[in-house]
Every structure is written in structure tokens, then in C-alpha cells.
XYZ file of C-alpha atoms in Angstrom:
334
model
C -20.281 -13.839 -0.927
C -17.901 -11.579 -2.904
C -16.759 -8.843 -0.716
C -15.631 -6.148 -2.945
C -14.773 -2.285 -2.319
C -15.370 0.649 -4.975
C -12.114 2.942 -6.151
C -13.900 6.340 -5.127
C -15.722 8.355 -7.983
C -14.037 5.975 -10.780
C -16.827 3.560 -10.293
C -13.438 0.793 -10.605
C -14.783 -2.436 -8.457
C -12.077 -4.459 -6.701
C -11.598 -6.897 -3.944
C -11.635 -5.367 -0.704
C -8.046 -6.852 -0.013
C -5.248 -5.332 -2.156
C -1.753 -7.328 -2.190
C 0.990 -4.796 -1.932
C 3.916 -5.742 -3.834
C 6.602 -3.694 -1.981
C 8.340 -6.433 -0.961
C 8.344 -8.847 -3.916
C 10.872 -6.246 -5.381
C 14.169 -7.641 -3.571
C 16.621 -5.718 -2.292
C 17.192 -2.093 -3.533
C 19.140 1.056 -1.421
C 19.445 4.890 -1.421
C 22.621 6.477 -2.396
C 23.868 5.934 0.809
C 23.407 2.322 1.700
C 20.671 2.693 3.685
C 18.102 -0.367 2.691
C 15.003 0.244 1.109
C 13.793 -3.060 0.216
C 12.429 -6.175 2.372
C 15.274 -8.123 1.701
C 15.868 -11.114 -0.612
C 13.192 -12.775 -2.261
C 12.724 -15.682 -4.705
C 11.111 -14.507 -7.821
C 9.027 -17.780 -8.646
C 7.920 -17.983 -5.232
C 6.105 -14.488 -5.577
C 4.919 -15.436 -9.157
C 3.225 -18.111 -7.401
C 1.986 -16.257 -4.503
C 0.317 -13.605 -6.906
C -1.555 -16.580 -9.093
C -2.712 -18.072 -6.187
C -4.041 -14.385 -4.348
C -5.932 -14.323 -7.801
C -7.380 -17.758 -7.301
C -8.406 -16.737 -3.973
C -10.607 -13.891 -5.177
C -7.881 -10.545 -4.862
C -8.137 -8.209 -8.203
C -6.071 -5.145 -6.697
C -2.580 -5.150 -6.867
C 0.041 -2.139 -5.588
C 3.099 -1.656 -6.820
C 5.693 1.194 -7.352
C 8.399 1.949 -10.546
C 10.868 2.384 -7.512
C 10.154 -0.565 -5.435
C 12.978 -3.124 -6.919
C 14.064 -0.429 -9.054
C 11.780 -1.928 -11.627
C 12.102 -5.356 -10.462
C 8.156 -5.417 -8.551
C 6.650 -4.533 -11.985
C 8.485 -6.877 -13.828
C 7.587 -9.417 -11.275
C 3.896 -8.277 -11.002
C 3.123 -8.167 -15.182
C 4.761 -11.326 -15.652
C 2.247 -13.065 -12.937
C -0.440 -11.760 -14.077
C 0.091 -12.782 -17.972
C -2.939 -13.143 -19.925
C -5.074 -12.542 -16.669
C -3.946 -8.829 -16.986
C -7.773 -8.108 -17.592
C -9.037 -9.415 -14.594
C -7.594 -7.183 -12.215
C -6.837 -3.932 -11.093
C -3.181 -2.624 -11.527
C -1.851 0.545 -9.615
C 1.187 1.746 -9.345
C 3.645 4.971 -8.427
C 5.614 7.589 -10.100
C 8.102 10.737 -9.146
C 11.118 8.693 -7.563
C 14.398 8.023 -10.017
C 16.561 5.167 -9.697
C 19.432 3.434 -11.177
C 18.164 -0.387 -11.893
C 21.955 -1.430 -12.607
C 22.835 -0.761 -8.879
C 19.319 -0.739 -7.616
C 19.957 2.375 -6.269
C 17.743 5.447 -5.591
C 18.902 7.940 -7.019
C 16.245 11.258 -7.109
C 13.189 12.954 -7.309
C 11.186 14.899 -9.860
C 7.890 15.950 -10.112
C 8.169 17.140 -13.264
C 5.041 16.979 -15.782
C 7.522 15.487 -18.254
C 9.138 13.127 -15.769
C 5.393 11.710 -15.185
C 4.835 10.417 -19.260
C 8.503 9.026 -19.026
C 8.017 6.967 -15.826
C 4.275 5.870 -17.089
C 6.076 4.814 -20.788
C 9.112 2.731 -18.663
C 6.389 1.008 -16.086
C 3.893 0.223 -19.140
C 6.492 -1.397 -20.366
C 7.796 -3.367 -17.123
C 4.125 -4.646 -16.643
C 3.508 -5.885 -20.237
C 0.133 -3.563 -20.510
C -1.629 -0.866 -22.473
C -2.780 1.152 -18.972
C -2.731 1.515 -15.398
C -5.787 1.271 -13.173
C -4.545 3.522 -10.541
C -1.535 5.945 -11.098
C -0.078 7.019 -7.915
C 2.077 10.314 -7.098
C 4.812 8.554 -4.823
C 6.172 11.646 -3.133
C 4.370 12.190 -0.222
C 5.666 16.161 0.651
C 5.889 17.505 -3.158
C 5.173 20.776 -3.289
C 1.190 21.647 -3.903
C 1.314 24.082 -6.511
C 3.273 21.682 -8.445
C 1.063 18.636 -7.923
C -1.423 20.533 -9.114
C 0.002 20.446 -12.412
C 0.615 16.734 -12.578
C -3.140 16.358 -11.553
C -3.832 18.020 -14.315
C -1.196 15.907 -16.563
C -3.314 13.088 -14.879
C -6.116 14.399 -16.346
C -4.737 14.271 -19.817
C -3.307 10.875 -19.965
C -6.723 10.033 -18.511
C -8.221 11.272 -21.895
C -5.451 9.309 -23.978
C -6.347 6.093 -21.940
C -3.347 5.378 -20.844
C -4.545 5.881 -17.145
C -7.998 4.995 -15.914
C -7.878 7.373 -12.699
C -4.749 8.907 -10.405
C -4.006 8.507 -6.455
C -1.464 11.011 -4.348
C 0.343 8.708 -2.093
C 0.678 10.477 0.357
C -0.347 11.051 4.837
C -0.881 14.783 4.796
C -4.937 15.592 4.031
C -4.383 19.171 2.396
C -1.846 17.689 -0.338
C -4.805 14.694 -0.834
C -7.199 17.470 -1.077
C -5.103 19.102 -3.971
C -5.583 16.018 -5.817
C -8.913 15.425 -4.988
C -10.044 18.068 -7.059
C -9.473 16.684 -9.931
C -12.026 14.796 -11.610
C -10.588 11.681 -12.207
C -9.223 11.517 -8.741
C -9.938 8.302 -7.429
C -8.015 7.252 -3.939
C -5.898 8.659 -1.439
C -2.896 6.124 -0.423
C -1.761 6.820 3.399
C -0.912 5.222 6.191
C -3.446 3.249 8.310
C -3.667 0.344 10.812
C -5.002 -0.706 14.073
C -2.482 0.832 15.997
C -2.234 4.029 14.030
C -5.201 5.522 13.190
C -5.709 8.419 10.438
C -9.426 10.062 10.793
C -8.330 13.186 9.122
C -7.938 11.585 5.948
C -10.859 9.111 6.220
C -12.565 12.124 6.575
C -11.672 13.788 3.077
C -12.192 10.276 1.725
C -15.601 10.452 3.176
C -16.117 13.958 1.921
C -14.774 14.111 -1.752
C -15.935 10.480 -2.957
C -12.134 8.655 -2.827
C -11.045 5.188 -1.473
C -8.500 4.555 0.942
C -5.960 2.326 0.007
C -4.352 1.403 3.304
C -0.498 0.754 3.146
C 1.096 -0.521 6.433
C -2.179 -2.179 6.914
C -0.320 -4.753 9.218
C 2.351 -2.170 10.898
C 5.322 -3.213 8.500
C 4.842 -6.608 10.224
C 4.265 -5.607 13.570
C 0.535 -7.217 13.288
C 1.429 -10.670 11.848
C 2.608 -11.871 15.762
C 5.864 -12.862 13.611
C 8.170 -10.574 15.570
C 10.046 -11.018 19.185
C 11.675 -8.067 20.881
C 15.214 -7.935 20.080
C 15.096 -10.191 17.115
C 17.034 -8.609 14.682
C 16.266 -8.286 10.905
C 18.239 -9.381 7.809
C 20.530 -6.797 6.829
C 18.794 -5.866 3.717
C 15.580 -5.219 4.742
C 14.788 -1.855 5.569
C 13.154 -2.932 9.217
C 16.514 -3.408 10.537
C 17.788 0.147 9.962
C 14.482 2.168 10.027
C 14.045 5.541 8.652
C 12.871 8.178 10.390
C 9.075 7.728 9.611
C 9.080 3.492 9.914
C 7.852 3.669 13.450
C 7.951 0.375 15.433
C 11.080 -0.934 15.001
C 14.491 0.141 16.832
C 17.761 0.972 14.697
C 19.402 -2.958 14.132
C 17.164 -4.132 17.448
C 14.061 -5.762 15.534
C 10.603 -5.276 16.842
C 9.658 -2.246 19.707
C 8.598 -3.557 22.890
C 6.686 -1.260 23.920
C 4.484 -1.831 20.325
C 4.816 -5.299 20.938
C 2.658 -5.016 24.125
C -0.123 -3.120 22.288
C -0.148 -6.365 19.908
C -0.312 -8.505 22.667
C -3.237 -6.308 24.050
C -5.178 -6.514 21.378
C -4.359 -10.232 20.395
C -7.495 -11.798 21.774
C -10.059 -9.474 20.598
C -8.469 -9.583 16.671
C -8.236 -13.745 17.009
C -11.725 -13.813 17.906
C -13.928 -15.753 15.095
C -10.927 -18.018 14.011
C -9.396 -15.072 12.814
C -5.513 -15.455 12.652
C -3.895 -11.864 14.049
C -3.162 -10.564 10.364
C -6.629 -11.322 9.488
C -8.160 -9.670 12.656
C -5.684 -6.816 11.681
C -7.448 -6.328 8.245
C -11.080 -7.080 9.946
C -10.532 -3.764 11.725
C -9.793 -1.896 8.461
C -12.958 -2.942 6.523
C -14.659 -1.798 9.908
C -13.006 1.533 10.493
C -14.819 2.601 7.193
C -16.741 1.544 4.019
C -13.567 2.923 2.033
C -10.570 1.207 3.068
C -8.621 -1.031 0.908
C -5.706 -2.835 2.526
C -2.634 -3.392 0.736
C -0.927 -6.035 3.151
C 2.461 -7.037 1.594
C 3.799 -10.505 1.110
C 6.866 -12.662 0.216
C 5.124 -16.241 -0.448
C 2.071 -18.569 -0.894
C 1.308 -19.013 2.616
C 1.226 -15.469 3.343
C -0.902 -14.422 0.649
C -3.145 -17.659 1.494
C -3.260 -16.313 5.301
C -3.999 -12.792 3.977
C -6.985 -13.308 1.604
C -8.301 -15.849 4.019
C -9.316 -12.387 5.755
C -12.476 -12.161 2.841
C -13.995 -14.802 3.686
C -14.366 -13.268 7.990
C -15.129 -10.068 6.547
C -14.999 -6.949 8.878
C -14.920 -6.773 12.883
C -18.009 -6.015 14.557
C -19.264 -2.584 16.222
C -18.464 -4.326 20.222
C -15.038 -5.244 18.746
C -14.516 -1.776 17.529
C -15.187 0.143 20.476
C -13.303 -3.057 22.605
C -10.611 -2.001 20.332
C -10.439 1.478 21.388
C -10.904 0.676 25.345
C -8.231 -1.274 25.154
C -5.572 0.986 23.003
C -6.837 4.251 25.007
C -8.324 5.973 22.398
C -11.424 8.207 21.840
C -13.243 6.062 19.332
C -12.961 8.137 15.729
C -16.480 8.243 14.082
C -17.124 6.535 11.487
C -16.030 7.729 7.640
């Protein structure tokens, strides 16, 4: 049976898995060295990864202008070829880079900025539109959003965009956004181990999806990561920023997160589930809205990853197991 999840008000059908494409962009830094990518990555290898997620039934795909410094998009519309129809593309705007250094180098919310990045990533794709476009500055000021939602709204009318996303974890700037009507999704921050009920509860309330990023805790979830193991030095794990909870500064993994995986391992394994899929299982459950966006870097993670379709979402005992076991106050349903 297809399992398939609706973008909000747009009435935009895609699979219930999204493959984030993060990752697939290489290496990339801010102006000060810190690393902002995943580290390296073989470009073929995530051409074929992307064809085969399409094979396996996943029509959402996430990307950013920023994420590579142009390199995920390129990556992502030359995958996708002359199957460009058959899916749903969304991706970001608002950050400024320099692709020669693959260096980030800015901001700017600027109405104009917005019609200049959309131009550069139409371009980078190989397509006429975007599915989903996607504020990518999660603390921009309101008042100004408000004016790009509105620019949102016009480059909806030009088709050039079919509906607009704030990626962002804070529900009053989502609820800016929201009230436009070609709103369609809120991007934020969601997964087992960090829940977000405030902003499944706007999605509930003002018709949007919830297009789950971190869906697997930056990795945390996949059972692919000892304590103390460090990271390769490009990959933005091994120095963490300030909000990239989970992992210590050049240490690897967090023990103490570690144990809640380790917790929860037998209840997310249950139905031949592999700990990534049980990870995902809990998202479909936690509400009707959720799309994950799970990164990846091959074929045999995007195999393990939309293998999750086919075991669809955990069950109402697992749920509340979930919660018994993690502490919490189980979050009603959105």
C-alpha cells in the first residue's frame, strides 16, 4: 500500500519519507573554519542513492542553495533528470555563500535577495519551479518575514513556486508564515528523543505539514555511533555548534544520549524494524503531519531508510512505551 503524506493546505501529495540532501553536498565551512558540511562524499554514489530512493517509492526531496554551496542542488537536479516530474522538490533560501571556497559567507532576508537565490537554485536543479520554497533562517526578524511571505505569495502567482515553508523551531515565527495563503509546511526540528508539541500544534491548527529534519538525531538514531568515536574532521558532528545537541566538541557521540538509544532500542527494533526505521515509525505516529527528511550518503542507507514505508508507523502501546521509558508526559496527539 502506498503510504503517502499531504503538504498542508497545498493539497501537494508526497511519500511520507522525505530524503534530506544535507549531506550529499560535501564539505563546505563558515568564514571561520568551522565545518558545516557532513564531510566528503562521492558524487555518483549519491546520484545513485537518489535513483534508487525513487525506485523505492520516495517523491520528496530537501535540499538547501547553501548546503554544498550549490553543490546539493547540482547533485539533486542532475539525479533526478527527466524524472523531475515525478517528485516533489523543496529547497531553502536567505544564506550567502562563496561556491569558489565553499564558504558561508552571510545573510539577507531581503525581498530582492529571495528572486536572486530562487533564479541561481532554478538553475542548479535544471527546473522551471520549486515545490516547496523554504526561508532558511530560523531567527529572521518577523516583521521582515512577513514581507518575503508576501514575495512568496507573488512568485506563487508567476509559478515559479508552488507553495513556501519557514524553516525554522520557534512556533510564533511559523505562525507569521502561516498566514499566508500559500503557506504549506513548517520545517523544525523533531525526533524521538526531542520532541516539539508546540509546533505540531500550529501544524495541527493552521492546516501545514511537518517536515521533520534531524528525524534520526544527526545520526544519533542509526546505532552507528560509539562514545568517544571521533568524527572526520570535516563533518560538522565533530566540532558541533551550539544548537547540534548530542555530540561533544571533537569527542563523537554523547554518552549520556547514547543510553537513551540504548533504552529505547528494543521497543523501535520491534517488527523487524532496523533502529533508523523504528526511529521514523515513531514520527508517522507522533502525528498525521510529519514528514521525515532522514539524510543519507549512499545506496544502502537510502535502501535502509525507505525500507521504513513498507512497516509504516509505531503503534499506540509503543507510543506510550516510548514515553515510560524516556520519562516523559506523553504529548497528545496533533
Amino acid at each position: 500500500m502506498e503510504f503517502t503524506r499531504t503538504l498542508g493546505r497545498s493539497g501537494i501529495q508526497v511519500s511520507a519519507l522525505g530524503f534530506g540532501c544535507w549531506a550529499i553536498g560535501g564539505e563546505w565551512q563558515d568564514r571561520a573554519g568551522q565545518p558545516l558540511g557532513w564531510g566528503k562524499v562521492d558524487d555518483e554514489e549519491s546520484v545513485r542513492a537518489i535513483r534508487r530512493a525513487l525506485d523505492l517509492g520516495v517523491t520528496f526531496f530537501d535540499t538547501a542553495d547553501v548546503y554544498g554551496t550549490g553543490h546539493s542542488e547540482r547533485v539533486l537536479g542532475r539525479a533526478l533528470g527527466s524524472r523531475r516530474d515525478d517528485v516533489v522538490v523543496a529547497t531553502k533560501w536567505g544564506n550567502l555563500f562563496d561556491p569558489d571556497t565553499r564558504t558561508l559567507t552571510g545573510t539577507d532576508d531581503s525581498p530582492e535577495h529571495l528572486r536572486r537565490a530562487l533564479t541561481a537554485s532554478l538553475r542548479r536543479l535544471g527546473t522551471d519551479h520549486v515545490d516547496l520554497y523554504q526561508l532558511h533562517l530560523a531567527d529572521a526578524d518577523p516583521d521582515r518575514a512577513a514581507r518575503l511571505r508576501d514575495a512568496c505569495e507573488e512568485l506563487v502567482a508567476e509559478g515559479l513556486i508552488r507553495a513556501y515553508a519557514w524553516s525554522t523551531d520557534d512556533p510564533a515565527r511559523a505562525a507569521v508564515f502561516a498566514e499566508g495563503p500559500h503557506c504549506a509546511a513548517v520545517q523544525h526540528a523533531l525526533n524521538v528523543l526531542d520532541d516539539a508539541p508546540e509546533l505540531l500544534l500550529l501544524c495541527e491548527r493552521t492546516d501545514l505539514a511537518s517536515v521533520n529534519r534531524s528525524p534520526l538525531a544527526m545520526g544519533l538514531l542509526t546505532g552507528k555511533h560509539g562514545s568517544g568515536r571521533p568524527l572526520e574532521a570535516g563533518d560538522i558532528r565533530n566540532r558541533p555548534p551550539a544548537w547540534l545537541r548530542g555530540f561533544g566538541d571533537g569527542s563523537g557521540a554523547d554518552p549520556e544520549w547514547l543510553a537513551r538509544v540504548d533504552a529505547l532500542r528494543d521497543i523501535l527494533t520491534s517488527g523487524g524494524r532496523t533502529l533508523a526505521q523504528g526511529a521514523l515509525a515513531w514520527l508517522w505516529a507522533r502525528s498525521p503531519r510529519t514528514v521525515p527528511i532522514p539524510g543519507f550518503r549512499s545506496v544502502a542507507q537510502a535502501e535502509e531508510n525507505a525500507g521504513a514505508l513498507a512497516k509504516g508507523p509505531l503503534t499506540e502501546r509503543q507510543m506510550t512505551e516510548v514515553e515510560r521509558v524516556l520519562r516523559r508526559q506523553r504529548a497528545g496527539a496533533a
